Amino acid sequence: MADTQYILPNDIGVSSLDCREAFRLLLPTERLYAHHLSRAAWYGGLAVLLQTSPEAPYIYALLSRLFRAQDPDQLRQHALAEGLTEEEYQEKLERVILGSKAAEQHPEEVGGLWQTCGELMFSLESRLRHLGLGKEGITTYFSGNCTMEDAKLAQDFLDSQNLSAYNTRLFKEVGQDGKPCYEVRLASVLSTEPILDSEMNSKLKSYEFQGSNFRVTRGDYAPILQKVVEHLEKAKAYAATSHQEQMLAQYIESFTHGSIEAHKKGSRFWIQDKAPIVESYIGFIESYRDPFGSRGEFEGFVAMVNKAMSAKFERLVASAEQLLKELPWPPAFEKDKFLTPDFTSLDVLTFAGSGIPAGINIPNYDDLRQTEGFKNVSLGNVLAVAYATQREKLTFLEEEDKDLYIRWKGPSFDVQVGLHELLGHGSGKLFVQDEKGTFNFDQETVINPETGEQIQSWYRSGETWDSKFSTIASSYEECRAESVGLYLCLNPQVLEIFGFEGADAEDVVYVNWLNMVRAGLLALEFYTPEASSWRQAHMQARFVILRVLLEAGEGLVTVTPTTGSDGRPDAQVHLDRNKIRTVGKPALERFLRRLQVLKSTGDVAGGRALYEGYAAVTDAPPECFLSLRDTVLLRKEARKLIVQPNTRLEGSEVQLLEYEASAAGLIRSFSERFPEDGPELEEILTQLATADARFWKCPSETPSGQA
């Protein structure tokens, strides 16, 4: 049963993002702006391969080489002509690759790539199955010999130098003196070249810190970021506002020099660029896949405004200050001033990264969010395809709920995403003491509502939410935002904004809560019992909420093991819609208040005790979640693949290239994404991966070298 989560069916669902109408409405200059931003995002997205696993860049290079020589149809015909059956073509990857035209033309290169990644690609060795540090998993944010203790030490060092971890990786070696030597490598185009007046120059040196040697270097992903910068420069020529020009100039500075401070400056201009026709954001953004929770994965998106849904979000923003007062914590725990953000519904043209979310609340820099604000976006064309469900594939629901669920899941999710992003991530204050010793709260009068005492802990200068709460920060914050969404969707004013009243409004509330309860059960797929760890922040968050609602008792929520019509183990979730307000809301209110108080005060010990307690997966009755996890894996539906369009510059005009919703369409979209520099990118990726390959030997083997 343990291995079934690593098996994907050949008939996995595939959907295409539709942005044709939104793109058609763009002016020629807006299309050129969107095109060059998209190119920058796609090039930068290749860095994710180097942030994931040692073999990922080689897998990409191998598949790119394979499909440059033959498109999917040609490869299939070639394989069948070589004697493979249709089933073998789907399942015998080695035979397909080594019998391909690419292998015929370049046997040594293709054979070498397969030798490098083929076994690792399919390995189910426990350490290689999931992300983690040292012997607990695989990651390329850290060298393979780094442990959680090394990650904590490095974070303390970064905090001491006022350096952000977002654009870094950490490599550990043993110096000639026998002491560990840590290389903190910043992502940048430049490496050792000294640049006058660069704020980064003074940081690039060796340090001694708590008995260990640290060396700050830069130049990670340099040839990839060079291409990002080139297209950001081109996009700048088509910027619609001075804010966009200054934003792009700072991003260029950031990626060139390795400066997160420059990215922050760019993010300030981005926040100030209200209601653009073409929206975008790019950089080292989300820390979900760093086992320590501080390093950002490269991400870039480009999208166009969906005016009809954006109008609803504008009404929600207009009501935000009033709705914030409904949240269950004292006013002192809310920001001093609500900084009215942009909130738009967008149709995605490009989303480069490891996945496409339903909504985003950025930037993630705590100091900007607290003092300058943020933006919210809901990705409408993603919501339209990624979360659609067929009735026959609906698991763990009672029969009488299924039709209601299908009818209202989409509309209820619009409500949840809006509340989650705007009033979830957008709410709450962090108590901070700055470098001058000044507090942003009144120490004498502010009382902790959980203890009845004055505030005992806070964030000191240089500390952030991510650096302080590290491994639980992302999931804890997603849980807080999801809980805000559930809590405020009970407000009739919110439902009216989205066009729901009376019985329809009640159905939206019920399906929103039911969806969260079901999601909490489905989340068990993303729990690894061998490591007692969660692999996905949002899923862990939803499981925690399920536990909170189960703990509320009184029959609000039940999860019952059953036997399916096929005779195999099954389960059923039940939510008593008549008790959502009387039992569910008070339970969520207590939980939300505790989450916010612990976050505001920077109480890491209390936060961990609370969150990790609810996130623990055991076989304790009555739910027996470890056993239910086997049932979830048995019944799981593979996540859909999303095919994204491309843009192509023909003379001075930008064309939109769309692809069919199939595996072949997905492959063609990638093959045509880099039509002219495919071979160069393959070489760049494999060279960068090979240069660092020594860092991912067995964790017991410690790389040695000059300190």
XYZ file of C-alpha atoms in Angstrom:
707
model
C 0.000 0.000 0.000
C 2.863 2.397 0.795
C 3.980 2.525 -2.824
C 0.598 3.208 -4.446
C 0.933 6.958 -3.885
C 3.918 6.930 -6.251
C 2.019 5.295 -9.117
C 0.198 7.505 -11.630
C -2.337 6.109 -14.109
C -1.758 6.473 -17.842
C -5.189 8.110 -18.211
C -4.407 11.034 -15.878
C -6.633 14.061 -16.515
C -5.274 16.915 -18.618
C -6.811 20.399 -18.982
C -5.832 23.464 -20.998
C -5.803 27.018 -19.649
C -8.057 29.218 -21.750
C -7.017 32.870 -21.921
C -7.842 33.530 -25.574
C -10.471 36.231 -25.025
C -8.451 38.097 -22.399
C -5.379 38.025 -24.649
C -7.418 39.191 -27.666
C -8.452 42.327 -25.791
C -4.853 43.400 -25.132
C -3.355 46.293 -27.059
C -0.224 45.552 -29.148
C 2.089 47.123 -26.542
C 0.366 45.152 -23.757
C 0.908 41.955 -25.716
C 4.608 42.737 -26.112
C 4.868 43.478 -22.383
C 3.121 40.194 -21.563
C 5.287 38.269 -24.046
C 8.626 39.364 -22.614
C 7.444 38.897 -19.024
C 6.321 35.385 -19.993
C 9.714 34.641 -21.522
C 11.412 35.832 -18.329
C 9.103 33.645 -16.229
C 9.633 30.517 -18.326
C 13.412 30.882 -18.342
C 13.470 31.511 -14.603
C 11.183 28.556 -14.006
C 13.998 26.259 -15.163
C 15.780 27.077 -11.895
C 13.105 25.028 -10.108
C 14.704 21.913 -11.601
C 17.906 22.800 -9.750
C 15.928 23.461 -6.552
C 14.189 20.082 -6.468
C 16.357 16.965 -6.792
C 19.790 16.058 -8.204
C 18.289 14.194 -11.157
C 15.576 16.720 -12.154
C 17.766 18.788 -14.567
C 18.912 15.612 -16.333
C 15.339 14.345 -16.701
C 14.342 17.643 -18.301
C 17.355 17.612 -20.632
C 16.645 14.003 -21.633
C 12.977 14.644 -22.435
C 13.801 17.889 -24.218
C 16.344 16.081 -26.397
C 13.869 13.267 -27.030
C 11.027 15.506 -28.206
C 13.210 17.893 -30.166
C 14.045 14.969 -32.440
C 10.477 13.597 -32.659
C 7.144 15.028 -31.568
C 4.909 12.704 -29.487
C 3.085 11.241 -32.511
C 6.327 10.594 -34.384
C 7.903 9.010 -31.322
C 4.910 6.721 -30.859
C 4.935 5.626 -34.512
C 8.683 5.069 -34.345
C 8.359 2.937 -31.199
C 5.552 0.834 -32.685
C 7.594 0.325 -35.862
C 10.474 -0.883 -33.673
C 8.227 -3.637 -32.330
C 6.793 -2.157 -29.140
C 3.114 -2.686 -28.390
C 0.834 0.208 -27.382
C 1.043 -0.910 -23.740
C 4.829 -1.152 -23.853
C 5.032 2.326 -25.384
C 3.180 3.649 -22.317
C 5.264 1.705 -19.786
C 8.722 0.832 -21.137
C 10.414 4.215 -20.989
C 13.974 2.948 -21.307
C 13.188 1.040 -24.504
C 11.353 4.041 -25.956
C 14.231 6.420 -25.188
C 17.103 4.199 -26.288
C 15.223 3.233 -29.447
C 14.332 6.825 -30.332
C 15.606 9.001 -33.153
C 17.403 11.182 -30.583
C 19.342 8.126 -29.379
C 20.119 7.127 -32.967
C 21.502 10.593 -33.704
C 23.361 11.114 -30.408
C 23.764 7.713 -28.717
C 26.420 8.778 -26.210
C 24.634 11.902 -25.011
C 21.194 10.286 -24.727
C 22.636 7.114 -23.189
C 24.612 9.206 -20.705
C 21.564 11.201 -19.667
C 19.563 8.011 -19.166
C 22.370 6.478 -17.139
C 22.480 9.562 -14.921
C 18.776 9.865 -14.175
C 16.991 6.655 -15.237
C 17.397 4.716 -12.007
C 16.891 7.736 -9.756
C 13.737 8.678 -11.661
C 12.021 5.448 -10.640
C 13.714 4.813 -7.292
C 11.423 4.181 -4.348
C 14.266 4.107 -1.844
C 12.760 5.677 1.274
C 15.080 8.702 1.339
C 14.501 9.481 -2.347
C 10.703 9.389 -2.230
C 10.095 12.756 -0.620
C 11.622 16.116 0.222
C 13.684 16.358 3.383
C 17.073 17.064 4.926
C 19.968 14.596 5.239
C 18.770 11.039 5.684
C 15.139 12.180 5.998
C 14.651 12.967 2.306
C 16.072 14.718 -0.727
C 16.411 18.418 -1.478
C 18.810 20.544 -3.482
C 18.268 23.649 -1.368
C 20.879 22.027 0.910
C 23.819 19.698 0.308
C 22.984 16.107 1.186
C 25.002 16.187 4.427
C 23.025 19.067 5.950
C 20.749 18.307 8.894
C 17.996 20.321 10.515
C 20.590 21.554 13.030
C 22.719 22.875 10.158
C 19.663 24.636 8.706
C 18.909 26.270 12.076
C 22.523 27.401 12.487
C 22.526 28.856 8.974
C 19.286 30.733 9.682
C 20.800 32.218 12.837
C 23.820 33.293 10.789
C 21.641 34.860 8.088
C 19.600 36.700 10.722
C 22.811 38.019 12.324
C 23.888 39.498 8.973
C 20.403 40.719 8.022
C 20.469 38.457 4.966
C 17.321 36.796 3.614
C 17.283 33.059 2.892
C 14.777 33.445 0.044
C 17.313 33.362 -2.815
C 19.933 31.130 -1.193
C 21.098 27.538 -1.078
C 23.346 26.039 1.615
C 26.330 23.761 0.945
C 28.326 22.179 3.763
C 31.951 21.051 3.493
C 34.738 20.248 5.951
C 37.604 22.718 5.948
C 41.293 22.005 6.406
C 40.964 22.828 10.105
C 38.311 20.122 10.497
C 35.568 22.671 11.140
C 32.424 22.644 9.033
C 32.415 25.328 6.371
C 29.073 26.482 5.027
C 28.681 28.165 1.666
C 25.613 30.417 1.495
C 25.146 30.846 -2.244
C 22.945 33.665 -3.529
C 21.106 33.457 -6.847
C 22.470 36.067 -9.256
C 23.881 36.715 -12.709
C 27.121 38.063 -11.240
C 29.465 35.858 -9.276
C 32.853 37.248 -8.197
C 32.829 40.426 -10.283
C 33.133 43.471 -7.980
C 30.577 46.164 -8.754
C 30.982 49.672 -7.394
C 28.260 50.878 -5.031
C 26.534 47.493 -4.884
C 24.998 46.901 -1.448
C 25.833 43.213 -1.842
C 29.633 43.639 -2.111
C 30.180 43.997 1.625
C 28.287 40.754 2.274
C 30.396 38.571 -0.038
C 33.101 37.310 2.324
C 34.004 34.705 4.927
C 32.715 34.795 8.499
C 33.203 32.864 11.721
C 29.932 32.222 13.495
C 29.322 30.076 16.584
C 32.459 27.997 15.956
C 31.731 27.401 12.259
C 32.976 29.036 9.093
C 30.491 30.674 6.724
C 31.215 31.989 3.256
C 28.663 34.095 1.362
C 28.995 33.719 -2.407
C 26.756 34.372 -5.370
C 26.206 33.307 -8.972
C 23.701 30.471 -8.430
C 21.652 29.803 -11.596
C 23.679 32.596 -13.318
C 23.134 31.636 -17.000
C 19.411 31.110 -16.373
C 18.993 34.421 -14.586
C 20.912 36.135 -17.396
C 18.080 35.171 -19.758
C 15.495 36.346 -17.213
C 17.190 39.741 -17.004
C 17.411 40.080 -20.799
C 13.644 39.703 -21.159
C 12.852 41.933 -18.190
C 14.920 44.625 -19.942
C 12.857 44.116 -23.096
C 9.578 44.167 -21.140
C 10.579 47.486 -19.556
C 10.329 49.147 -22.984
C 6.598 48.329 -23.054
C 5.743 49.173 -19.430
C 2.453 51.072 -19.123
C 3.376 53.081 -16.008
C 6.409 54.462 -14.216
C 5.663 52.024 -11.378
C 6.101 49.128 -13.780
C 9.363 50.573 -15.133
C 10.797 51.043 -11.638
C 9.526 47.623 -10.547
C 11.302 45.900 -13.440
C 14.470 47.923 -12.874
C 14.611 46.680 -9.286
C 13.920 43.077 -10.296
C 16.793 43.338 -12.778
C 19.007 44.688 -9.986
C 17.917 41.850 -7.694
C 18.567 39.034 -10.163
C 21.830 40.593 -11.351
C 23.390 41.180 -7.934
C 21.578 38.658 -5.729
C 19.861 41.336 -3.653
C 16.590 40.576 -1.879
C 16.495 44.220 -0.763
C 16.259 45.208 -4.442
C 13.442 42.692 -4.910
C 11.654 44.255 -1.953
C 11.988 47.678 -3.582
C 10.561 46.217 -6.796
C 7.715 44.717 -4.779
C 6.920 48.146 -3.322
C 6.466 49.537 -6.833
C 4.429 46.433 -7.693
C 2.057 47.052 -4.779
C 1.663 50.666 -5.927
C 0.890 49.615 -9.523
C -2.865 49.463 -9.032
C -5.203 47.577 -11.391
C -2.807 46.967 -14.303
C -4.231 45.355 -17.432
C -1.308 42.894 -17.469
C -0.424 41.668 -13.975
C 2.778 39.814 -13.122
C 5.162 38.889 -10.323
C 8.511 37.127 -10.504
C 11.231 35.964 -8.131
C 12.077 33.511 -5.369
C 8.647 33.546 -3.773
C 7.123 30.575 -1.929
C 8.996 28.504 0.655
C 6.677 25.474 0.685
C 9.262 23.016 -0.664
C 12.228 24.039 1.487
C 12.358 21.412 4.295
C 13.309 24.222 6.677
C 10.702 26.624 5.282
C 12.812 29.704 4.477
C 14.085 29.396 0.892
C 11.918 30.538 -1.986
C 11.185 28.562 -5.122
C 11.493 30.525 -8.347
C 8.097 31.514 -9.670
C 6.820 33.859 -12.320
C 3.319 34.556 -13.565
C 1.715 36.774 -16.200
C -2.053 37.249 -16.399
C -4.837 39.493 -17.697
C -7.757 40.971 -15.767
C -11.165 39.254 -15.696
C -13.380 42.300 -15.169
C -16.640 40.598 -14.120
C -15.191 38.621 -11.196
C -12.837 41.468 -10.290
C -15.878 43.684 -9.653
C -17.029 41.269 -6.921
C -13.575 41.257 -5.352
C -13.553 45.072 -5.395
C -16.760 45.018 -3.350
C -15.135 42.568 -0.937
C -12.132 44.898 -0.578
C -14.499 47.816 0.095
C -16.029 45.792 2.948
C -12.707 44.509 4.281
C -12.219 46.960 7.156
C -15.641 46.117 8.539
C -15.150 42.372 8.040
C -11.762 42.448 9.801
C -13.594 43.545 12.948
C -15.540 40.273 12.818
C -12.378 38.202 13.291
C -12.047 36.667 16.762
C -9.036 38.514 18.167
C -8.687 41.885 19.948
C -8.123 45.041 17.840
C -4.534 45.323 19.109
C -3.743 42.091 17.251
C -4.852 43.584 13.940
C -2.758 45.900 11.762
C -2.875 49.548 12.884
C -4.197 50.554 9.472
C -5.745 48.391 6.774
C -3.801 49.104 3.605
C -6.394 48.709 0.863
C -4.972 46.217 -1.607
C -5.592 45.399 -5.222
C -7.791 42.324 -5.575
C -8.403 41.117 -9.098
C -9.532 37.990 -10.864
C -7.014 37.102 -13.543
C -6.838 34.770 -16.501
C -3.376 33.235 -16.463
C -1.248 33.434 -19.580
C 1.895 32.027 -17.944
C 2.604 30.446 -14.579
C 6.150 29.096 -14.315
C 7.007 27.114 -11.202
C 6.257 23.723 -9.677
C 2.480 24.216 -9.653
C -0.362 26.633 -10.350
C -2.341 27.912 -7.341
C -5.959 29.048 -7.280
C -5.126 32.366 -5.669
C -2.160 34.348 -4.425
C -1.505 36.915 -1.703
C 1.917 38.518 -2.134
C 4.557 39.784 -1.505
C 5.620 37.468 1.306
C 7.950 39.979 2.958
C 6.560 40.582 6.456
C 7.843 44.151 6.734
C 6.174 45.184 3.465
C 2.918 43.406 4.301
C 2.704 45.105 7.694
C 3.568 48.645 6.546
C 2.929 48.955 2.792
C 0.351 46.331 1.967
C -0.026 43.532 -0.537
C -1.998 42.394 -3.546
C -4.492 39.572 -3.925
C -5.226 37.719 -7.115
C -7.681 34.940 -7.887
C -6.738 32.918 -10.944
C -10.095 32.471 -12.657
C -9.165 30.250 -15.579
C -7.210 27.982 -13.224
C -10.231 27.617 -10.942
C -12.374 26.787 -13.968
C -10.362 23.697 -14.926
C -8.197 22.524 -12.050
C -10.953 21.894 -9.515
C -13.738 20.536 -11.711
C -14.938 17.096 -10.561
C -16.943 14.306 -12.192
C -19.686 12.761 -10.060
C -18.461 9.197 -10.555
C -15.024 10.178 -9.287
C -16.282 11.907 -6.131
C -14.918 10.005 -3.150
C -15.884 9.900 0.531
C -19.166 11.840 0.230
C -22.672 10.657 1.045
C -24.800 10.089 -2.067
C -27.243 12.845 -1.153
C -24.389 15.364 -1.004
C -22.836 14.668 -4.397
C -25.129 16.637 -6.710
C -25.147 19.606 -4.329
C -21.367 19.440 -4.094
C -20.896 19.449 -7.873
C -23.307 22.361 -8.298
C -21.804 24.594 -5.610
C -18.147 23.596 -5.317
C -16.998 26.166 -7.909
C -18.988 29.123 -6.536
C -18.142 28.242 -2.926
C -14.461 27.985 -3.833
C -14.588 31.487 -5.340
C -15.828 32.734 -1.971
C -13.224 30.745 -0.038
C -10.329 31.898 -2.229
C -11.429 35.526 -1.933
C -11.644 35.384 1.860
C -8.513 33.231 2.217
C -6.333 35.631 0.227
C -7.723 39.043 1.232
C -8.762 38.589 4.864
C -6.800 35.442 5.725
C -3.302 36.263 4.549
C -4.136 39.960 4.693
C -5.066 40.071 8.376
C -3.205 40.091 11.662
C -0.338 42.059 13.171
C 3.156 40.933 14.149
C 4.481 42.448 17.382
C 7.963 43.783 16.564
C 10.835 45.478 18.370
C 12.977 47.254 15.778
C 16.736 47.778 15.705
C 16.343 50.966 17.796
C 14.467 49.079 20.517
C 11.102 50.637 19.638
C 7.990 48.478 19.893
C 5.059 48.650 17.463
C 2.607 47.881 20.287
C 1.945 49.247 23.772
C 3.673 46.921 26.225
C 1.679 48.297 29.127
C -1.861 47.990 27.787
C -1.907 45.133 25.251
C -3.093 41.944 26.914
C -2.759 38.385 25.616
C -6.384 37.143 25.494
C -5.250 33.557 25.990
C -3.334 34.200 29.235
C -4.770 37.486 30.523
C -1.199 38.773 30.914
C 0.942 41.375 29.194
C 2.781 40.392 26.008
C 5.825 38.259 26.869
C 7.348 37.614 23.424
C 7.714 39.350 20.056
C 9.818 39.573 16.884
C 13.207 41.230 17.182
C 14.997 43.126 14.434
C 15.920 40.789 11.569
C 13.458 38.072 12.606
C 10.604 37.186 10.260
C 7.618 34.862 10.404
C 9.390 32.359 8.136
C 12.739 32.488 9.925
C 11.158 32.170 13.383
C 8.529 29.488 12.728
C 10.608 27.816 9.954
C 9.311 24.299 9.245
C 5.700 24.993 10.254
C 5.471 28.601 9.015
C 3.951 27.968 5.579
C 1.390 25.396 6.657
C 0.434 27.273 9.842
C -0.229 30.429 7.792
C -2.258 28.518 5.191
C -4.296 26.999 8.027
C -4.944 30.450 9.472
C -6.061 31.759 6.062
C -8.286 28.737 5.365
C -9.860 29.092 8.817
C -10.584 32.773 8.177
C -12.303 31.775 4.921
C -14.546 29.238 6.679
C -15.301 31.636 9.511
C -16.202 34.666 7.404
C -18.157 32.765 4.739
C -20.861 32.543 7.413
C -21.325 36.310 7.125
C -24.419 37.157 5.013
C -22.741 40.338 3.748
C -19.931 38.282 2.205
C -22.332 35.902 0.523
C -24.385 38.800 -0.858
C -21.239 40.352 -2.391
C -20.777 37.152 -4.399
C -24.450 37.118 -5.392
C -25.824 34.477 -2.997
C -28.871 34.889 -0.799
C -31.418 32.672 0.939
C -31.218 28.929 0.295
C -28.434 29.338 -2.262
C -26.309 31.155 0.308
C -26.839 28.357 2.818
C -25.841 25.767 0.201
C -22.668 27.716 -0.560
C -21.752 27.736 3.138
C -22.501 24.032 3.517
C -20.492 22.986 0.456
C -17.576 25.235 1.455
C -17.377 23.583 4.874
C -18.016 20.118 3.406
C -15.243 20.653 0.876
C -12.823 21.536 3.687
C -13.787 18.464 5.699
C -13.336 16.202 2.663
C -10.051 17.934 1.803
C -8.820 17.200 5.322
C -9.334 13.492 4.697
C -7.844 13.595 1.181
C -4.826 15.349 2.691
C -3.638 12.080 4.226
C -2.161 11.195 0.819
C 0.476 13.841 1.526
C 1.524 12.458 4.923
C 4.605 10.216 5.123
C 4.355 7.815 8.096
C 7.967 6.653 7.797
C 9.219 10.177 8.442
C 6.193 11.361 10.452
C 6.088 14.384 8.183
C 3.774 16.270 5.850
C 4.842 16.920 2.265
C 2.421 19.722 1.352
C 1.592 22.851 3.358
C -2.037 23.354 2.262
C -2.893 19.687 2.778
C -1.469 19.661 6.286
C -3.484 22.806 7.005
C -6.739 21.188 5.874
C -6.101 18.086 7.971
C -5.550 20.297 11.011
C -8.900 22.018 10.393
C -10.596 18.610 10.076
C -9.123 17.660 13.460
C -10.390 20.899 15.027
C -13.919 20.303 13.708
C -13.898 16.673 14.832
C -12.755 17.787 18.289
C -15.755 20.140 18.468
C -17.919 17.018 18.862
C -21.729 16.998 19.117
C -21.918 15.178 15.774
C -20.754 18.189 13.755
C -18.343 16.072 11.703
C -17.838 12.320 11.498
C -15.470 10.230 9.399
C -16.615 6.625 9.153
C -14.750 3.668 7.617
C -17.017 1.723 5.233
C -16.827 -0.931 2.531
C -17.301 0.258 -1.024
C -19.552 -1.312 -3.665
C -16.400 -2.935 -5.092
C -15.785 -4.719 -1.791
C -12.698 -2.668 -0.986
C -12.172 -0.357 2.016
C -13.862 3.022 1.746
C -14.852 5.916 4.019
C -17.565 8.516 4.341
C -17.511 12.045 5.732
C -20.609 13.575 7.261
C -21.140 17.239 8.130
C -24.277 18.231 10.032
C -25.229 21.465 8.283
C -27.545 22.424 11.154
C -24.576 22.591 13.549
C -22.154 24.644 11.458
C -23.066 27.904 13.209
C -23.839 26.515 16.668
C -20.921 24.074 17.055
C -18.516 24.668 14.179
C -18.248 28.450 14.378
C -17.393 28.614 18.131
C -14.771 25.870 17.701
C -13.195 27.681 14.770
C -13.364 30.973 16.674
C -11.339 29.545 19.591
C -8.819 27.948 17.255
C -8.376 31.050 15.090
C -7.805 33.267 18.103
C -5.075 30.947 19.386
C -3.425 30.799 15.947
C -3.328 34.586 15.654
C -2.163 35.284 19.200
C 0.716 32.824 18.900
C 1.667 34.265 15.507
C 1.448 37.899 16.646
C 3.613 37.269 19.696
C 6.172 35.109 17.896
C 5.549 32.318 20.433
C 7.281 29.514 18.553
C 7.061 26.953 21.356
C 3.339 27.537 21.845
C 2.686 27.631 18.105
C 4.516 24.362 17.503
C 2.754 22.628 20.392
C -0.651 23.686 19.095
C -0.085 23.069 15.403
C 1.964 19.902 15.543
C -0.500 18.475 18.052
C -3.388 18.822 15.605
C -1.214 17.746 12.654
C -0.184 14.447 14.276
C -1.471 11.406 12.357
C -2.094 8.352 14.542
C -4.248 5.266 14.599
C -6.058 6.365 17.721
C -9.802 5.656 17.620
C -12.381 6.552 16.589
C -10.975 7.858 13.275
C -7.794 5.714 13.051
C -6.226 8.103 10.558
C -3.195 5.958 9.704
C -5.516 3.185 8.555
C -7.730 5.706 6.766
C -4.636 6.898 4.923
C -4.416 3.480 3.237
C -8.027 3.910 2.115
C -7.303 7.421 0.795
C -4.365 6.091 -1.238
C -6.513 3.246 -2.555
C -9.219 5.683 -3.723
C -7.098 8.666 -4.771
C -7.641 10.508 -8.043
C -4.461 11.688 -9.725
C -4.021 15.443 -9.854
C -4.704 16.991 -13.249
C -1.973 18.172 -15.558
C -2.377 21.719 -16.884
C -1.389 22.690 -20.424
C -0.386 26.336 -20.739
C -0.183 28.387 -23.944
C 2.908 30.067 -25.370
C 3.447 33.432 -27.003
C 5.559 33.901 -30.104
C 6.938 37.127 -31.554
C 6.377 37.332 -35.317
C 7.846 40.597 -36.557
C 6.349 43.194 -34.226
C 3.218 41.162 -33.407
C 2.717 38.637 -30.626
C 0.816 35.447 -31.424
C -0.902 33.225 -28.864
C -0.116 29.515 -29.348
C -2.644 27.118 -27.822
C -2.444 23.348 -27.374
C -4.852 20.479 -26.980
C -5.659 19.116 -23.533
C -3.596 15.927 -23.760
C -0.210 14.595 -22.773
C 0.953 15.249 -26.349
C -0.317 18.839 -26.104
C 1.557 19.327 -22.842
C 4.781 18.020 -24.415
C 4.374 20.223 -27.507
C 3.841 23.275 -25.313
C 7.205 22.671 -23.627
C 9.008 21.793 -26.867
C 7.783 25.021 -28.485
C 8.512 27.112 -25.396
C 12.226 27.247 -26.203
C 12.309 26.600 -29.969
C 15.657 28.248 -30.691
C 17.742 27.648 -27.574
C 16.580 24.173 -26.505
C 20.052 22.599 -26.931
C 21.718 25.490 -25.102
C 19.315 25.190 -22.150
C 19.857 21.429 -21.948
C 23.600 22.067 -21.720
C 23.198 24.853 -19.150
C 21.037 22.705 -16.887
C 23.245 19.625 -17.044
C 26.419 21.673 -16.504
C 24.966 23.435 -13.467
C 23.727 20.122 -12.041
C 27.047 18.372 -12.676
C 29.042 21.190 -11.067
C 27.250 20.554 -7.749
C 26.682 16.799 -8.055
C 29.265 15.984 -5.350
C 27.043 17.630 -2.753
C 24.360 14.952 -3.080
C 26.252 11.819 -2.278
C 25.007 9.646 0.564
C 24.503 11.912 3.614
C 27.131 9.937 5.513
C 29.718 11.012 2.947
C 30.776 14.551 3.806
C 32.224 16.535 0.892
C 35.577 18.027 1.733
C 37.317 20.963 0.143
C 39.015 24.267 0.702
C 37.309 26.395 3.308
